């Protein structure tokens, strides 16, 4: 049964965040809000958590997971960003964008695109997500909470708790956070390619 945390959107309770982070560090799987929509998340080294996400969403092994990072300093530990790409990414973060970039050796091989050795990464513009990342001190390995056969992600914390109570360890709810997933920009070739149109404006990449 998943624990339910009702977190204030502007002044998140430190105690609640600490309990969520304890669950993540114990290899738990959570649903949490972002600046695009709810996401499923676990620790970077939690292989079982990654498989649980795949099972919930019925994803195959080609799916790009996303490293949700606190800031550029953290992002730079896990992906290579040259000067040209840096300027483009910097201009769009924090925000509802996921960037596919060459991974550093800090990223476990099982998370990499088999041929390109890339990984998805983003810096969200969401106070509660940022507070969680600060408390955890490392990225959250994430995937949009979009259930198989659903046209849109779930938007209510209580709905998520009801629907996924048996497969999650926690639901973090801080109110509605939208239904559009992130816009995905692939920089693996050096030039931006819009892979998915989502919540972020794509005009500067087209």
Coordinates of C-alpha atoms in Angstrom, one line a residue:
X1 CA 0.0 0.0 0.0
X2 CA 1.4 3.4 -1.0
X3 CA 1.9 6.1 1.6
X4 CA 0.1 9.4 0.7
X5 CA 1.9 12.7 1.3
X6 CA -0.1 15.9 1.0
X7 CA 2.7 18.5 0.5
X8 CA 2.1 22.3 0.4
X9 CA 2.9 23.6 -3.1
X10 CA 4.6 26.8 -1.9
X11 CA 6.0 25.7 1.5
X12 CA 6.6 22.0 1.4
X13 CA 6.9 20.3 4.8
X14 CA 10.5 19.3 5.5
X15 CA 9.4 16.3 7.5
X16 CA 7.2 14.9 4.7
X17 CA 10.0 15.4 2.2
X18 CA 12.4 13.6 4.5
X19 CA 10.1 10.6 4.7
X20 CA 9.7 10.5 0.9
X21 CA 13.5 10.6 0.5
X22 CA 13.9 7.8 3.1
X23 CA 11.6 5.7 0.9
X24 CA 13.6 6.5 -2.2
X25 CA 16.9 5.7 -0.4
X26 CA 15.3 2.4 0.6
X27 CA 14.7 1.6 -3.1
X28 CA 11.1 2.7 -3.1
X29 CA 9.1 3.8 -6.1
X30 CA 7.1 7.1 -5.9
X31 CA 4.7 9.1 -8.0
X32 CA 5.5 12.8 -7.7
X33 CA 4.5 16.2 -9.3
X34 CA 6.7 18.1 -11.8
X35 CA 6.2 21.2 -13.9
X36 CA 4.7 19.1 -16.8
X37 CA 2.7 16.3 -15.2
X38 CA 3.1 13.6 -12.5
X39 CA 6.0 11.2 -12.9
X40 CA 7.1 7.9 -11.6
X41 CA 10.5 8.0 -9.9
X42 CA 13.2 6.0 -8.0
X43 CA 16.9 6.3 -7.2
X44 CA 19.4 6.2 -10.0
X45 CA 20.9 2.9 -8.8
X46 CA 17.5 1.2 -8.2
X47 CA 17.3 -1.4 -10.9
X48 CA 14.2 -3.1 -9.4
X49 CA 12.5 0.4 -9.4
X50 CA 13.3 0.8 -13.0
X51 CA 11.7 -2.5 -13.8
X52 CA 8.7 -1.6 -11.8
X53 CA 8.2 1.5 -13.9
X54 CA 8.6 -0.5 -17.0
X55 CA 5.9 -2.9 -15.7
X56 CA 3.5 -0.2 -14.7
X57 CA 3.8 1.6 -18.1
X58 CA 4.4 -1.6 -20.1
X59 CA 7.5 -0.1 -21.7
X60 CA 10.1 -2.0 -23.7
X61 CA 13.9 -1.8 -23.2
X62 CA 14.2 1.0 -25.9
X63 CA 12.4 3.5 -23.6
X64 CA 14.5 6.5 -22.6
X65 CA 14.3 7.1 -18.9
X66 CA 14.9 10.7 -17.6
X67 CA 17.4 11.9 -15.0
X68 CA 15.5 14.7 -13.2
X69 CA 18.3 16.9 -11.9
X70 CA 18.3 19.8 -9.4
X71 CA 20.6 22.2 -11.3
X72 CA 23.3 22.5 -14.0
X73 CA 26.0 21.4 -11.6
X74 CA 24.2 18.1 -11.1
X75 CA 23.3 17.7 -14.7
X76 CA 26.9 18.1 -15.7
X77 CA 27.9 15.0 -13.7
X78 CA 25.7 12.8 -15.9
X79 CA 25.7 14.2 -19.4
X80 CA 28.2 15.8 -21.8
X81 CA 27.2 19.3 -22.9
X82 CA 29.4 21.3 -25.3
X83 CA 29.2 25.1 -25.5
X84 CA 26.7 25.3 -28.3
X85 CA 24.3 22.8 -26.7
X86 CA 24.9 24.4 -23.3
X87 CA 23.5 27.8 -24.5
X88 CA 20.4 26.2 -25.9
X89 CA 19.8 24.0 -22.8
X90 CA 20.5 26.9 -20.4
X91 CA 18.0 29.1 -22.2
X92 CA 15.2 26.5 -21.6
X93 CA 15.9 25.5 -18.1
X94 CA 14.5 25.1 -15.6
X95 CA 11.4 24.2 -17.5
X96 CA 9.3 21.4 -19.1
X97 CA 12.0 20.1 -21.4
X98 CA 13.8 16.7 -21.6
X99 CA 17.1 16.8 -23.4
X100 CA 18.7 13.6 -24.9
X101 CA 22.4 14.0 -24.5
X102 CA 25.6 11.8 -24.5
X103 CA 25.9 10.2 -21.0
X104 CA 29.0 10.3 -18.8
X105 CA 30.4 7.2 -17.0
X106 CA 28.3 8.2 -14.0
X107 CA 25.2 6.8 -15.7
X108 CA 24.6 3.0 -15.4
X109 CA 24.9 1.2 -18.7
X110 CA 21.4 -0.2 -18.4
X111 CA 20.0 3.3 -18.7
X112 CA 21.8 4.2 -21.9
X113 CA 20.5 4.0 -25.5
X114 CA 22.1 0.8 -26.8
X115 CA 23.7 2.4 -29.8
X116 CA 24.0 6.2 -29.1
X117 CA 25.0 5.9 -25.4
X118 CA 22.7 8.7 -24.6
X119 CA 20.3 9.4 -21.7
X120 CA 17.4 11.9 -21.1
X121 CA 17.9 14.6 -18.6
X122 CA 16.0 17.7 -17.3
X123 CA 15.9 20.4 -14.7
X124 CA 12.2 21.0 -13.6
X125 CA 10.7 24.3 -12.6
X126 CA 8.6 23.0 -9.8
X127 CA 9.1 24.0 -6.1
X128 CA 8.2 20.6 -4.6
X129 CA 10.3 18.6 -7.1
X130 CA 13.2 20.9 -6.4
X131 CA 12.8 20.5 -2.7
X132 CA 12.8 16.7 -3.1
X133 CA 15.9 16.8 -5.2
X134 CA 17.6 19.1 -2.7
X135 CA 16.8 16.7 0.2
X136 CA 17.8 13.6 -1.9
X137 CA 21.1 15.1 -3.1
X138 CA 21.0 13.1 -6.4
X139 CA 18.9 12.9 -9.6
X140 CA 15.6 11.0 -9.6
X141 CA 15.3 8.4 -12.3
X142 CA 11.9 9.1 -13.8
X143 CA 9.3 8.5 -16.4
X144 CA 6.0 10.3 -17.2
X145 CA 3.1 8.7 -15.3
X146 CA 1.1 7.8 -18.4
X147 CA -0.7 4.5 -18.0
X148 CA -1.1 2.0 -20.9
X149 CA -4.1 2.8 -23.0
X150 CA -4.6 6.3 -21.5
X151 CA -4.6 9.3 -23.7
X152 CA -3.6 11.6 -20.9
X153 CA -1.6 11.3 -17.6
X154 CA -3.4 11.2 -14.3
X155 CA -3.6 14.7 -12.7
X156 CA -4.9 14.1 -9.2
X157 CA -2.9 12.6 -6.4
X158 CA -5.8 10.8 -4.9
X159 CA -6.6 9.2 -8.3
X160 CA -3.0 8.0 -8.5
X161 CA -3.2 6.6 -5.0
X162 CA -6.4 4.8 -5.8
X163 CA -5.2 3.4 -9.2
X164 CA -1.7 2.4 -8.3
X165 CA -1.9 1.8 -4.5
X166 CA -0.7 -1.8 -4.9
X167 CA 2.4 -1.0 -7.0
X168 CA 3.8 2.2 -5.5
X169 CA 5.5 3.0 -2.2
X170 CA 4.4 6.6 -2.0
X171 CA 2.3 9.3 -3.8
X172 CA 3.4 12.9 -3.3
X173 CA 0.6 15.3 -4.0
X174 CA 0.9 19.1 -4.1
X175 CA -2.1 19.9 -6.3
X176 CA -2.6 19.8 -10.1
X177 CA 0.5 20.0 -12.2
X178 CA -0.9 19.7 -15.8
X179 CA -1.4 17.0 -18.3
X180 CA 1.2 17.7 -21.0
X181 CA 4.5 15.7 -20.7
X182 CA 7.8 17.4 -21.4
X183 CA 8.9 18.5 -24.8
X184 CA 11.8 16.2 -25.8
X185 CA 14.8 17.5 -27.7
X186 CA 17.5 15.1 -29.0
X187 CA 21.0 16.6 -29.1
X188 CA 22.8 13.3 -29.7
X189 CA 23.9 14.4 -33.2
X190 CA 24.9 17.9 -32.0
X191 CA 21.9 19.5 -33.7
X192 CA 18.5 19.8 -32.0
X193 CA 15.8 17.4 -33.1
X194 CA 12.3 17.7 -31.6
X195 CA 11.3 14.1 -30.7
X196 CA 8.1 15.0 -28.8
X197 CA 6.1 18.1 -28.8
X198 CA 4.9 18.7 -25.2
X199 CA 4.6 21.4 -22.6
X200 CA 7.7 23.4 -23.7
X201 CA 7.8 25.8 -26.6
X202 CA 9.8 24.2 -29.5
X203 CA 10.3 27.4 -31.6
X204 CA 14.0 27.9 -30.6
X205 CA 14.8 24.4 -31.7
X206 CA 13.2 24.3 -35.1

